[in-house]
Amino acid sequence: MSVRPDLHQHYVGACQNLGQPENSFIAHVLQEASKNNKIRWTKGITLRIAGNNHVVPVQRVTDDDLQVLACVLCHTVFVTGLDLRCNVLTDAGAKHMATFLQENSTLRYLNLMFNDIGASGAELIARALHRNETLVYLRMTGNKIGNKGGMFFASMLQINSTLEKLDLGDCDVGIQCLIAIATALTQNKSIKAINLNRPLLYSQEEETTVHVALMLKNNSSLVELHLCKHEMKNFGVERLCEALYENSRLRYLDLSCNKITRDGVKFLGELLKRNQTLEILDLGANRIEDDGAIYLSEALALYNRTLQALSLRCSQVEYYMSDSCSYSFQAFSELIQTGRLKPNCTDVAPYEVDGHVHLAELSHGLKKHYYWTPSCGEVTNNDANASLAIAAVSEY
């Protein structure tokens, strides 16, 4: 063990050496991190310099600010996490970050979500990860890197053997990128969780889903997969289910906000009867309707014993009040009452009116804090925040 250096003091000196003005928010964060510099430390810390912090006055991080910060942290071994989300970093800032990733040997967590990094910046960061052997979790969420930028990350996945979690959600990647990533994951043995939410697709052929299904047949490391807003229909779900009969690793499958109907859910119901691996299933914002709810409730009540969390929000189940729907409601009620599904592991709750069971939609879900985290206190309900969390990476 050793004593933490004074990061704030180093930051002031670096600003003077580089002729850059101090960023008050960075100075505040580093000062807080250095308060107990006489206390011995045993594990790394995460610097949270998020631009959407409402507790203290925020001066968002610019490319020049990042250059100074990188100089301060370059050889600081106890900083293992860096949260720079919701700032104004561009491709120029990505260049500084790429240099930092090549020189730093301790950073394990990097959050760059919702900055202004484009395809050029994505190339720089991806190329830096060709040689980086420490980064485990990278969030690029919301940076409009496009299909071109996504292709650089697909190439990186063929080389890098350290990265375990990669979030490319809301990055405007396209068909070519998705197919390239699926192909790379066929051979990649390190990625455990990947988010490919909301790509820009201009085809109804579902060829990307077919390639993902082929990947799942051969991949032996992936445990978490997010395919939200993929325009997926029943054909694509059938291909995924066929692949998952041969996959014994995937534990978290996110199919929310697609075009899956009750016929597609029937394939999932049959899969759940035989699958002994899936623990989390997100079907929110699909049209599973009455029959779909019945397929799921029967599979969970009579066959499946491994699924722990289920999301059905906005699935149009509550709008169909037939006798069969009442049966599915009763089945879900029994699943929750008997503890087969925990109340905080699903986003519906049963209630009874005039002897009939109904389901009410709850405010929490499996990705409650995906885009934001509480300003005060710690997140205690991990079940409602399962996104990119099932394959734990240290304390991140």
mmCIF file of C-alpha atoms in Angstrom:
data_model
loop_
_atom_site.group_PDB
_atom_site.id
_atom_site.type_symbol
_atom_site.label_atom_id
_atom_site.label_comp_id
_atom_site.label_asym_id
_atom_site.label_seq_id
_atom_site.Cartn_x
_atom_site.Cartn_y
_atom_site.Cartn_z
ATOM 1 C CA MET A 1 0.000 0.000 0.000
ATOM 2 C CA SER A 2 1.059 3.624 -0.549
ATOM 3 C CA VAL A 3 -0.264 7.116 0.123
ATOM 4 C CA ARG A 4 -2.438 8.829 -2.468
ATOM 5 C CA PRO A 5 -0.812 11.838 -4.139
ATOM 6 C CA ASP A 6 -2.582 15.210 -4.138
ATOM 7 C CA LEU A 7 -4.421 15.143 -7.467
ATOM 8 C CA HIS A 8 -5.677 18.707 -7.103
ATOM 9 C CA GLN A 9 -2.169 20.028 -6.604
ATOM 10 C CA HIS A 10 -0.954 18.115 -9.658
ATOM 11 C CA TYR A 11 -3.899 19.494 -11.653
ATOM 12 C CA VAL A 12 -3.104 23.102 -10.772
ATOM 13 C CA GLY A 13 0.516 22.559 -11.782
ATOM 14 C CA ALA A 14 -0.472 20.886 -15.077
ATOM 15 C CA CYS A 15 -2.772 23.795 -15.961
ATOM 16 C CA GLN A 16 0.085 26.206 -15.409
ATOM 17 C CA ASN A 17 2.534 24.135 -17.442
ATOM 18 C CA LEU A 18 0.128 23.797 -20.394
ATOM 19 C CA GLY A 19 -1.156 27.359 -20.182
ATOM 20 C CA GLN A 20 -4.760 26.206 -19.719
ATOM 21 C CA PRO A 21 -7.319 27.765 -17.346
ATOM 22 C CA GLU A 22 -8.574 25.566 -14.545
ATOM 23 C CA ASN A 23 -11.944 23.854 -14.899
ATOM 24 C CA SER A 24 -13.708 24.509 -11.597
ATOM 25 C CA PHE A 25 -15.653 21.251 -11.685
ATOM 26 C CA ILE A 26 -12.585 19.105 -12.372
ATOM 27 C CA ALA A 27 -10.755 20.960 -9.617
ATOM 28 C CA HIS A 28 -13.618 20.254 -7.207
ATOM 29 C CA VAL A 29 -13.691 16.518 -8.024
ATOM 30 C CA LEU A 30 -9.922 16.154 -7.706
ATOM 31 C CA GLN A 31 -9.924 18.119 -4.466
ATOM 32 C CA GLU A 32 -12.547 15.784 -3.005
ATOM 33 C CA ALA A 33 -10.526 12.783 -4.151
ATOM 34 C CA SER A 34 -7.414 14.178 -2.482
ATOM 35 C CA LYS A 35 -9.012 15.144 0.838
ATOM 36 C CA ASN A 36 -7.910 11.971 2.553
ATOM 37 C CA ASN A 37 -4.496 11.794 0.935
ATOM 38 C CA LYS A 38 -2.955 10.621 4.193
ATOM 39 C CA ILE A 39 -5.182 7.567 4.342
ATOM 40 C CA ARG A 40 -3.711 4.415 2.892
ATOM 41 C CA TRP A 41 -5.691 2.850 0.060
ATOM 42 C CA THR A 42 -6.145 -0.734 -1.019
ATOM 43 C CA LYS A 43 -8.270 -0.467 -4.183
ATOM 44 C CA GLY A 44 -8.852 1.924 -7.056
ATOM 45 C CA ILE A 45 -11.281 4.834 -7.177
ATOM 46 C CA THR A 46 -13.577 6.194 -9.886
ATOM 47 C CA LEU A 47 -13.499 9.916 -10.711
ATOM 48 C CA ARG A 48 -17.042 11.018 -11.549
ATOM 49 C CA ILE A 49 -16.813 14.139 -13.727
ATOM 50 C CA ALA A 50 -20.243 13.836 -15.312
ATOM 51 C CA GLY A 51 -21.563 16.940 -17.054
ATOM 52 C CA ASN A 52 -25.130 16.291 -15.858
ATOM 53 C CA ASN A 53 -24.305 16.584 -12.153
ATOM 54 C CA HIS A 54 -26.889 18.831 -10.475
ATOM 55 C CA VAL A 55 -25.543 18.687 -6.921
ATOM 56 C CA VAL A 56 -22.564 20.971 -7.511
ATOM 57 C CA PRO A 57 -22.013 23.706 -10.138
ATOM 58 C CA VAL A 58 -20.821 22.045 -13.345
ATOM 59 C CA GLN A 59 -18.396 23.423 -15.889
ATOM 60 C CA ARG A 60 -18.527 20.821 -18.629
ATOM 61 C CA VAL A 61 -15.285 19.192 -19.703
ATOM 62 C CA THR A 62 -13.857 20.363 -23.038
ATOM 63 C CA ASP A 63 -11.156 18.833 -25.230
ATOM 64 C CA ASP A 64 -8.526 21.152 -23.676
ATOM 65 C CA ASP A 65 -9.676 20.232 -20.177
ATOM 66 C CA LEU A 66 -9.282 16.542 -21.029
ATOM 67 C CA GLN A 67 -5.720 17.129 -22.248
ATOM 68 C CA VAL A 68 -4.778 18.530 -18.831
ATOM 69 C CA LEU A 69 -6.657 15.809 -16.963
ATOM 70 C CA ALA A 70 -4.927 13.097 -18.992
ATOM 71 C CA CYS A 71 -1.540 14.549 -18.032
ATOM 72 C CA VAL A 72 -2.504 14.415 -14.362
ATOM 73 C CA LEU A 73 -3.854 10.865 -14.453
ATOM 74 C CA CYS A 74 -1.425 9.315 -16.908
ATOM 75 C CA HIS A 75 0.769 7.715 -14.250
ATOM 76 C CA THR A 76 -1.731 7.725 -11.367
ATOM 77 C CA VAL A 77 -2.155 4.065 -10.578
ATOM 78 C CA PHE A 78 -5.028 4.241 -8.068
ATOM 79 C CA VAL A 79 -7.551 5.880 -10.454
ATOM 80 C CA THR A 80 -9.162 2.873 -12.115
ATOM 81 C CA GLY A 81 -12.444 4.464 -13.270
ATOM 82 C CA LEU A 82 -13.241 7.650 -15.191
ATOM 83 C CA ASP A 83 -16.797 8.924 -15.761
ATOM 84 C CA LEU A 84 -16.905 11.727 -18.386
ATOM 85 C CA ARG A 85 -20.498 11.352 -19.589
ATOM 86 C CA CYS A 86 -22.626 14.282 -20.781
ATOM 87 C CA ASN A 87 -19.734 16.638 -21.487
ATOM 88 C CA VAL A 88 -18.677 18.379 -24.718
ATOM 89 C CA LEU A 89 -15.801 16.175 -25.846
ATOM 90 C CA THR A 90 -15.259 15.939 -29.609
ATOM 91 C CA ASP A 91 -12.898 14.005 -31.867
ATOM 92 C CA ALA A 92 -10.056 16.217 -30.613
ATOM 93 C CA GLY A 93 -10.790 15.067 -27.077
ATOM 94 C CA ALA A 94 -10.928 11.482 -28.303
ATOM 95 C CA LYS A 95 -7.353 11.943 -29.535
ATOM 96 C CA HIS A 96 -6.213 12.891 -26.026
ATOM 97 C CA MET A 97 -8.157 9.950 -24.593
ATOM 98 C CA ALA A 98 -6.585 7.550 -27.099
ATOM 99 C CA THR A 99 -3.107 8.695 -26.052
ATOM 100 C CA PHE A 100 -4.098 8.280 -22.413
ATOM 101 C CA LEU A 101 -5.355 4.738 -23.008
ATOM 102 C CA GLN A 102 -2.063 3.803 -24.648
ATOM 103 C CA GLU A 103 0.035 5.165 -21.785
ATOM 104 C CA ASN A 104 -2.122 4.370 -18.727
ATOM 105 C CA SER A 105 -1.898 0.855 -17.316
ATOM 106 C CA THR A 106 -4.570 0.870 -14.603
ATOM 107 C CA LEU A 107 -7.841 2.285 -16.030
ATOM 108 C CA ARG A 108 -10.555 -0.375 -16.085
ATOM 109 C CA TYR A 109 -13.756 1.668 -16.522
ATOM 110 C CA LEU A 110 -14.339 4.508 -19.013
ATOM 111 C CA ASN A 111 -17.688 6.229 -19.542
ATOM 112 C CA LEU A 112 -17.847 8.625 -22.532
ATOM 113 C CA MET A 113 -21.601 8.460 -23.115
ATOM 114 C CA PHE A 114 -23.408 11.433 -24.644
ATOM 115 C CA ASN A 115 -20.470 13.502 -25.806
ATOM 116 C CA ASP A 116 -19.876 14.722 -29.374
ATOM 117 C CA ILE A 117 -17.427 12.072 -30.538
ATOM 118 C CA GLY A 118 -17.796 11.070 -34.192
ATOM 119 C CA ALA A 119 -16.337 8.473 -36.526
ATOM 120 C CA SER A 120 -12.795 9.927 -36.403
ATOM 121 C CA GLY A 121 -12.755 9.890 -32.619
ATOM 122 C CA ALA A 122 -14.131 6.361 -32.591
ATOM 123 C CA GLU A 123 -11.265 5.256 -34.821
ATOM 124 C CA LEU A 124 -8.688 6.740 -32.451
ATOM 125 C CA ILE A 125 -10.188 5.127 -29.360
ATOM 126 C CA ALA A 126 -10.683 1.766 -31.070
ATOM 127 C CA ARG A 127 -7.096 1.729 -32.347
ATOM 128 C CA ALA A 128 -5.825 2.578 -28.856
ATOM 129 C CA LEU A 129 -7.648 -0.506 -27.569
ATOM 130 C CA HIS A 130 -5.664 -2.671 -29.965
ATOM 131 C CA ARG A 131 -2.774 -2.359 -27.511
ATOM 132 C CA ASN A 132 -4.514 -1.493 -24.241
ATOM 133 C CA GLU A 133 -4.574 -4.452 -21.861
ATOM 134 C CA THR A 134 -6.390 -3.022 -18.828
ATOM 135 C CA LEU A 135 -9.702 -1.426 -19.885
ATOM 136 C CA VAL A 136 -12.587 -3.761 -19.091
ATOM 137 C CA TYR A 137 -15.710 -1.602 -19.526
ATOM 138 C CA LEU A 138 -16.286 1.079 -22.191
ATOM 139 C CA ARG A 139 -19.471 3.111 -22.702
ATOM 140 C CA MET A 140 -19.749 5.045 -25.960
ATOM 141 C CA THR A 141 -23.530 5.405 -25.641
ATOM 142 C CA GLY A 142 -25.082 8.293 -27.574
ATOM 143 C CA ASN A 143 -21.971 9.376 -29.473
ATOM 144 C CA LYS A 144 -22.916 9.550 -33.151
ATOM 145 C CA ILE A 145 -20.033 7.498 -34.451
ATOM 146 C CA GLY A 146 -22.199 6.039 -37.224
ATOM 147 C CA ASN A 147 -21.594 2.904 -39.219
ATOM 148 C CA LYS A 148 -18.045 3.942 -40.074
ATOM 149 C CA GLY A 149 -17.071 4.478 -36.455
ATOM 150 C CA GLY A 150 -18.747 1.244 -35.414
ATOM 151 C CA MET A 151 -16.684 -0.686 -37.947
ATOM 152 C CA PHE A 152 -13.499 0.378 -36.133
ATOM 153 C CA PHE A 153 -14.846 -1.155 -32.931
ATOM 154 C CA ALA A 154 -15.771 -4.317 -34.830
ATOM 155 C CA SER A 155 -12.151 -4.564 -35.996
ATOM 156 C CA MET A 156 -10.959 -3.895 -32.450
ATOM 157 C CA LEU A 157 -12.982 -6.857 -31.164
ATOM 158 C CA GLN A 158 -10.899 -9.137 -33.391
ATOM 159 C CA ILE A 159 -7.703 -8.031 -31.634
ATOM 160 C CA ASN A 160 -8.476 -6.918 -28.081
ATOM 161 C CA SER A 161 -8.708 -9.728 -25.521
ATOM 162 C CA THR A 162 -9.274 -7.670 -22.365
ATOM 163 C CA LEU A 163 -12.492 -5.703 -22.874
ATOM 164 C CA GLU A 164 -15.491 -7.409 -21.238
ATOM 165 C CA LYS A 165 -18.281 -4.826 -21.624
ATOM 166 C CA LEU A 166 -18.958 -2.591 -24.624
ATOM 167 C CA ASP A 167 -21.912 -0.232 -24.962
ATOM 168 C CA LEU A 168 -22.590 1.090 -28.472
ATOM 169 C CA GLY A 169 -26.253 1.907 -27.879
ATOM 170 C CA ASP A 170 -27.732 4.983 -29.624
ATOM 171 C CA CYS A 171 -24.577 5.372 -31.713
ATOM 172 C CA ASP A 172 -26.296 5.281 -35.142
ATOM 173 C CA VAL A 173 -24.457 2.148 -36.252
ATOM 174 C CA GLY A 174 -25.803 0.419 -39.375
ATOM 175 C CA ILE A 175 -26.325 -2.992 -40.910
ATOM 176 C CA GLN A 176 -22.702 -3.423 -42.018
ATOM 177 C CA CYS A 177 -21.429 -2.639 -38.522
ATOM 178 C CA LEU A 178 -23.853 -5.020 -36.793
ATOM 179 C CA ILE A 179 -22.906 -7.876 -39.110
ATOM 180 C CA ALA A 180 -19.191 -7.149 -38.581
ATOM 181 C CA ILE A 181 -19.610 -7.110 -34.783
ATOM 182 C CA ALA A 182 -21.574 -10.359 -34.855
ATOM 183 C CA THR A 183 -18.831 -11.926 -36.976
ATOM 184 C CA ALA A 184 -16.109 -10.690 -34.604
ATOM 185 C CA LEU A 185 -17.944 -12.054 -31.559
ATOM 186 C CA THR A 186 -17.939 -15.492 -33.129
ATOM 187 C CA GLN A 187 -14.225 -15.675 -32.302
ATOM 188 C CA ASN A 188 -13.919 -13.142 -29.439
ATOM 189 C CA LYS A 189 -13.601 -14.899 -26.074
ATOM 190 C CA SER A 190 -13.499 -11.903 -23.723
ATOM 191 C CA ILE A 191 -16.678 -9.850 -24.340
ATOM 192 C CA LYS A 192 -19.321 -10.758 -21.759
ATOM 193 C CA ALA A 193 -21.830 -7.937 -22.303
ATOM 194 C CA ILE A 194 -22.590 -5.841 -25.370
ATOM 195 C CA ASN A 195 -25.242 -3.212 -26.042
ATOM 196 C CA LEU A 196 -26.266 -2.663 -29.674
ATOM 197 C CA ASN A 197 -29.482 -0.733 -29.019
ATOM 198 C CA ARG A 198 -31.134 1.499 -31.622
ATOM 199 C CA PRO A 199 -29.119 1.028 -34.795
ATOM 200 C CA LEU A 200 -30.125 2.754 -38.035
ATOM 201 C CA LEU A 201 -31.635 0.015 -40.187
ATOM 202 C CA TYR A 202 -33.076 0.537 -43.661
ATOM 203 C CA SER A 203 -34.092 -3.042 -44.390
ATOM 204 C CA GLN A 204 -36.952 -5.300 -43.323
ATOM 205 C CA GLU A 205 -34.993 -8.471 -44.087
ATOM 206 C CA GLU A 206 -33.722 -8.939 -40.505
ATOM 207 C CA GLU A 207 -30.342 -10.059 -41.807
ATOM 208 C CA THR A 208 -28.636 -8.520 -38.753
ATOM 209 C CA THR A 209 -30.711 -10.718 -36.429
ATOM 210 C CA VAL A 210 -29.815 -13.771 -38.498
ATOM 211 C CA HIS A 211 -26.104 -12.995 -38.110
ATOM 212 C CA VAL A 212 -26.515 -12.417 -34.363
ATOM 213 C CA ALA A 213 -28.258 -15.792 -34.103
ATOM 214 C CA LEU A 214 -25.404 -17.491 -35.951
ATOM 215 C CA MET A 215 -22.970 -15.833 -33.557
ATOM 216 C CA LEU A 216 -24.881 -17.103 -30.500
ATOM 217 C CA LYS A 217 -24.530 -20.673 -31.737
ATOM 218 C CA ASN A 218 -20.726 -20.410 -31.562
ATOM 219 C CA ASN A 219 -20.016 -17.795 -28.891
ATOM 220 C CA SER A 220 -19.018 -19.226 -25.510
ATOM 221 C CA SER A 221 -18.414 -16.049 -23.482
ATOM 222 C CA LEU A 222 -21.326 -13.626 -24.016
ATOM 223 C CA VAL A 223 -23.737 -13.496 -21.068
ATOM 224 C CA GLU A 224 -25.584 -10.243 -21.804
ATOM 225 C CA LEU A 225 -27.013 -9.028 -25.128
ATOM 226 C CA HIS A 226 -29.088 -5.901 -25.807
ATOM 227 C CA LEU A 227 -31.038 -5.741 -29.077
ATOM 228 C CA CYS A 228 -33.504 -2.973 -28.287
ATOM 229 C CA LYS A 229 -35.116 -1.118 -31.228
ATOM 230 C CA HIS A 230 -33.866 -3.507 -33.907
ATOM 231 C CA GLU A 231 -37.165 -3.635 -35.817
ATOM 232 C CA MET A 232 -37.203 -7.316 -34.888
ATOM 233 C CA LYS A 233 -40.262 -9.342 -35.840
ATOM 234 C CA ASN A 234 -41.388 -12.914 -35.252
ATOM 235 C CA PHE A 235 -39.007 -14.300 -37.893
ATOM 236 C CA GLY A 236 -36.005 -12.816 -36.077
ATOM 237 C CA VAL A 237 -37.167 -14.069 -32.677
ATOM 238 C CA GLU A 238 -37.545 -17.576 -34.090
ATOM 239 C CA ARG A 239 -33.951 -17.463 -35.376
ATOM 240 C CA LEU A 240 -32.681 -16.301 -31.965
ATOM 241 C CA CYS A 241 -34.578 -19.030 -30.146
ATOM 242 C CA GLU A 242 -33.178 -21.687 -32.470
ATOM 243 C CA ALA A 243 -29.675 -20.448 -31.655
ATOM 244 C CA LEU A 244 -30.286 -20.302 -27.911
ATOM 245 C CA TYR A 245 -31.165 -23.980 -27.814
ATOM 246 C CA GLU A 246 -27.453 -24.511 -28.506
ATOM 247 C CA ASN A 247 -26.163 -21.663 -26.317
ATOM 248 C CA SER A 248 -25.518 -22.378 -22.642
ATOM 249 C CA ARG A 249 -24.012 -19.031 -21.617
ATOM 250 C CA LEU A 250 -26.420 -16.161 -22.326
ATOM 251 C CA ARG A 251 -28.144 -15.000 -19.139
ATOM 252 C CA TYR A 252 -29.591 -11.598 -20.095
ATOM 253 C CA LEU A 253 -31.534 -11.005 -23.316
ATOM 254 C CA ASP A 254 -33.002 -7.566 -24.082
ATOM 255 C CA LEU A 255 -35.583 -7.580 -26.886
ATOM 256 C CA SER A 256 -37.497 -4.477 -25.808
ATOM 257 C CA CYS A 257 -39.030 -1.945 -28.217
ATOM 258 C CA ASN A 258 -39.280 -4.311 -31.163
ATOM 259 C CA LYS A 259 -42.203 -5.599 -33.245
ATOM 260 C CA ILE A 260 -42.634 -8.969 -31.594
ATOM 261 C CA THR A 261 -46.213 -10.238 -31.403
ATOM 262 C CA ARG A 262 -47.849 -13.137 -29.580
ATOM 263 C CA ASP A 263 -46.670 -15.544 -32.299
ATOM 264 C CA GLY A 264 -43.058 -14.564 -31.648
ATOM 265 C CA VAL A 265 -43.532 -14.890 -27.886
ATOM 266 C CA LYS A 266 -44.702 -18.463 -28.472
ATOM 267 C CA PHE A 267 -41.169 -19.319 -29.625
ATOM 268 C CA LEU A 268 -39.788 -17.703 -26.454
ATOM 269 C CA GLY A 269 -42.235 -19.653 -24.336
ATOM 270 C CA GLU A 270 -41.056 -22.931 -25.868
ATOM 271 C CA LEU A 271 -37.448 -21.856 -25.339
ATOM 272 C CA LEU A 272 -38.045 -21.093 -21.658
ATOM 273 C CA LYS A 273 -39.461 -24.574 -21.155
ATOM 274 C CA ARG A 274 -36.081 -26.072 -22.034
ATOM 275 C CA ASN A 275 -33.554 -23.298 -21.425
ATOM 276 C CA GLN A 276 -31.748 -23.496 -18.083
ATOM 277 C CA THR A 277 -29.522 -20.455 -18.551
ATOM 278 C CA LEU A 278 -31.546 -17.264 -19.128
ATOM 279 C CA GLU A 279 -32.010 -15.230 -15.956
ATOM 280 C CA ILE A 280 -33.267 -11.867 -17.295
ATOM 281 C CA LEU A 281 -35.673 -11.305 -20.192
ATOM 282 C CA ASP A 282 -36.834 -7.858 -21.327
ATOM 283 C CA LEU A 283 -39.888 -7.866 -23.610
ATOM 284 C CA GLY A 284 -41.077 -4.358 -22.849
ATOM 285 C CA ALA A 285 -42.805 -2.330 -25.589
ATOM 286 C CA ASN A 286 -43.686 -5.314 -27.754
ATOM 287 C CA ARG A 287 -47.185 -6.471 -28.656
ATOM 288 C CA ILE A 288 -47.345 -9.765 -26.826
ATOM 289 C CA GLU A 289 -51.057 -9.382 -25.984
ATOM 290 C CA ASP A 290 -53.228 -11.979 -24.274
ATOM 291 C CA ASP A 291 -51.854 -15.159 -25.813
ATOM 292 C CA GLY A 292 -48.252 -14.069 -25.373
ATOM 293 C CA ALA A 293 -48.797 -13.564 -21.651
ATOM 294 C CA ILE A 294 -50.285 -17.059 -21.437
ATOM 295 C CA TYR A 295 -47.272 -18.630 -23.197
ATOM 296 C CA LEU A 296 -44.884 -16.940 -20.756
ATOM 297 C CA SER A 297 -46.895 -17.663 -17.612
ATOM 298 C CA GLU A 298 -47.261 -21.350 -18.468
ATOM 299 C CA ALA A 299 -43.554 -21.732 -19.217
ATOM 300 C CA LEU A 300 -42.537 -20.023 -15.967
ATOM 301 C CA ALA A 301 -45.121 -21.706 -13.771
ATOM 302 C CA LEU A 302 -44.695 -25.278 -14.994
ATOM 303 C CA TYR A 303 -41.260 -25.678 -16.581
ATOM 304 C CA ASN A 304 -38.696 -22.904 -16.131
ATOM 305 C CA ARG A 305 -36.827 -22.455 -12.841
ATOM 306 C CA THR A 306 -33.965 -20.172 -13.866
ATOM 307 C CA LEU A 307 -35.575 -16.917 -15.080
ATOM 308 C CA GLN A 308 -35.315 -14.350 -12.274
ATOM 309 C CA ALA A 309 -36.341 -11.031 -13.858
ATOM 310 C CA LEU A 310 -38.958 -10.252 -16.491
ATOM 311 C CA SER A 311 -40.079 -6.964 -18.060
ATOM 312 C CA LEU A 312 -43.486 -6.655 -19.751
ATOM 313 C CA ARG A 313 -44.067 -2.901 -19.674
ATOM 314 C CA CYS A 314 -46.147 -1.391 -22.485
ATOM 315 C CA SER A 315 -46.826 -4.828 -23.986
ATOM 316 C CA GLN A 316 -50.578 -4.290 -24.432
ATOM 317 C CA VAL A 317 -51.402 -7.150 -22.107
ATOM 318 C CA GLU A 318 -53.473 -4.971 -19.815
ATOM 319 C CA TYR A 319 -55.805 -3.912 -22.619
ATOM 320 C CA TYR A 320 -57.250 -7.371 -23.256
ATOM 321 C CA MET A 321 -59.711 -8.502 -20.623
ATOM 322 C CA SER A 322 -60.861 -11.871 -21.934
ATOM 323 C CA ASP A 323 -61.222 -14.969 -19.796
ATOM 324 C CA SER A 324 -57.895 -16.311 -21.056
ATOM 325 C CA CYS A 325 -56.225 -13.041 -20.172
ATOM 326 C CA SER A 326 -57.614 -13.278 -16.647
ATOM 327 C CA TYR A 327 -56.003 -16.721 -16.482
ATOM 328 C CA SER A 328 -52.593 -15.303 -17.452
ATOM 329 C CA PHE A 329 -52.997 -12.478 -14.928
ATOM 330 C CA GLN A 330 -53.767 -15.045 -12.239
ATOM 331 C CA ALA A 331 -50.724 -17.041 -13.275
ATOM 332 C CA PHE A 332 -48.439 -14.011 -12.994
ATOM 333 C CA SER A 333 -50.009 -13.153 -9.647
ATOM 334 C CA GLU A 334 -49.213 -16.626 -8.347
ATOM 335 C CA LEU A 335 -45.663 -16.442 -9.685
ATOM 336 C CA ILE A 336 -45.085 -13.242 -7.699
ATOM 337 C CA GLN A 337 -46.926 -14.345 -4.552
ATOM 338 C CA THR A 338 -45.045 -17.634 -4.370
ATOM 339 C CA GLY A 339 -41.705 -15.900 -4.852
ATOM 340 C CA ARG A 340 -40.997 -17.465 -8.243
ATOM 341 C CA LEU A 341 -40.703 -13.881 -9.549
ATOM 342 C CA LYS A 342 -39.687 -11.244 -7.020
ATOM 343 C CA PRO A 343 -41.735 -8.005 -7.033
ATOM 344 C CA ASN A 344 -38.628 -5.939 -7.765
ATOM 345 C CA CYS A 345 -37.649 -8.257 -10.630
ATOM 346 C CA THR A 346 -40.658 -7.512 -12.818
ATOM 347 C CA ASP A 347 -42.361 -4.259 -13.775
ATOM 348 C CA VAL A 348 -45.956 -5.405 -13.174
ATOM 349 C CA ALA A 349 -47.855 -5.959 -9.927
ATOM 350 C CA PRO A 350 -51.114 -7.901 -9.477
ATOM 351 C CA TYR A 351 -54.202 -6.435 -7.821
ATOM 352 C CA GLU A 352 -57.784 -7.707 -7.494
ATOM 353 C CA VAL A 353 -61.060 -5.948 -8.332
ATOM 354 C CA ASP A 354 -64.443 -7.692 -7.983
ATOM 355 C CA GLY A 355 -62.785 -11.070 -7.833
ATOM 356 C CA HIS A 356 -60.766 -10.518 -11.009
ATOM 357 C CA VAL A 357 -56.972 -10.226 -11.026
ATOM 358 C CA HIS A 358 -55.468 -7.312 -12.978
ATOM 359 C CA LEU A 359 -51.868 -6.225 -13.563
ATOM 360 C CA ALA A 360 -50.609 -2.713 -12.848
ATOM 361 C CA GLU A 361 -47.488 -1.359 -14.523
ATOM 362 C CA LEU A 362 -44.764 -0.266 -12.115
ATOM 363 C CA SER A 363 -42.398 2.641 -12.593
ATOM 364 C CA HIS A 364 -39.205 0.658 -12.181
ATOM 365 C CA GLY A 365 -37.724 -1.574 -14.852
ATOM 366 C CA LEU A 366 -34.630 -3.489 -15.769
ATOM 367 C CA LYS A 367 -32.878 -0.344 -17.037
ATOM 368 C CA LYS A 368 -34.095 2.313 -14.639
ATOM 369 C CA HIS A 369 -30.715 4.025 -14.324
ATOM 370 C CA TYR A 370 -29.286 3.226 -17.731
ATOM 371 C CA TYR A 371 -29.226 6.854 -18.907
ATOM 372 C CA TRP A 372 -28.831 8.514 -15.515
ATOM 373 C CA THR A 373 -27.896 7.737 -11.931
ATOM 374 C CA PRO A 374 -29.112 9.330 -8.684
ATOM 375 C CA SER A 375 -27.315 12.502 -7.682
ATOM 376 C CA CYS A 376 -27.365 11.513 -4.021
ATOM 377 C CA GLY A 377 -26.908 8.148 -2.372
ATOM 378 C CA GLU A 378 -26.218 4.772 -3.867
ATOM 379 C CA VAL A 379 -28.403 2.664 -6.136
ATOM 380 C CA THR A 380 -29.728 -0.091 -3.894
ATOM 381 C CA ASN A 381 -32.116 -1.959 -6.189
ATOM 382 C CA ASN A 382 -29.805 -3.816 -8.526
ATOM 383 C CA ASP A 383 -32.672 -5.885 -9.907
ATOM 384 C CA ALA A 384 -34.238 -2.750 -11.397
ATOM 385 C CA ASN A 385 -30.900 -1.689 -12.879
ATOM 386 C CA ALA A 386 -29.725 -4.869 -14.509
ATOM 387 C CA SER A 387 -28.493 -3.213 -17.691
ATOM 388 C CA LEU A 388 -24.838 -4.058 -18.298
ATOM 389 C CA ALA A 389 -24.568 -5.220 -14.705
ATOM 390 C CA ILE A 390 -25.028 -8.970 -14.749
ATOM 391 C CA ALA A 391 -21.363 -9.623 -15.532
ATOM 392 C CA ALA A 392 -19.850 -7.601 -12.724
ATOM 393 C CA VAL A 393 -16.591 -5.783 -13.373
ATOM 394 C CA SER A 394 -15.063 -5.026 -10.024
ATOM 395 C CA GLU A 395 -17.089 -2.223 -8.392
ATOM 396 C CA TYR A 396 -18.382 -0.764 -11.651
#
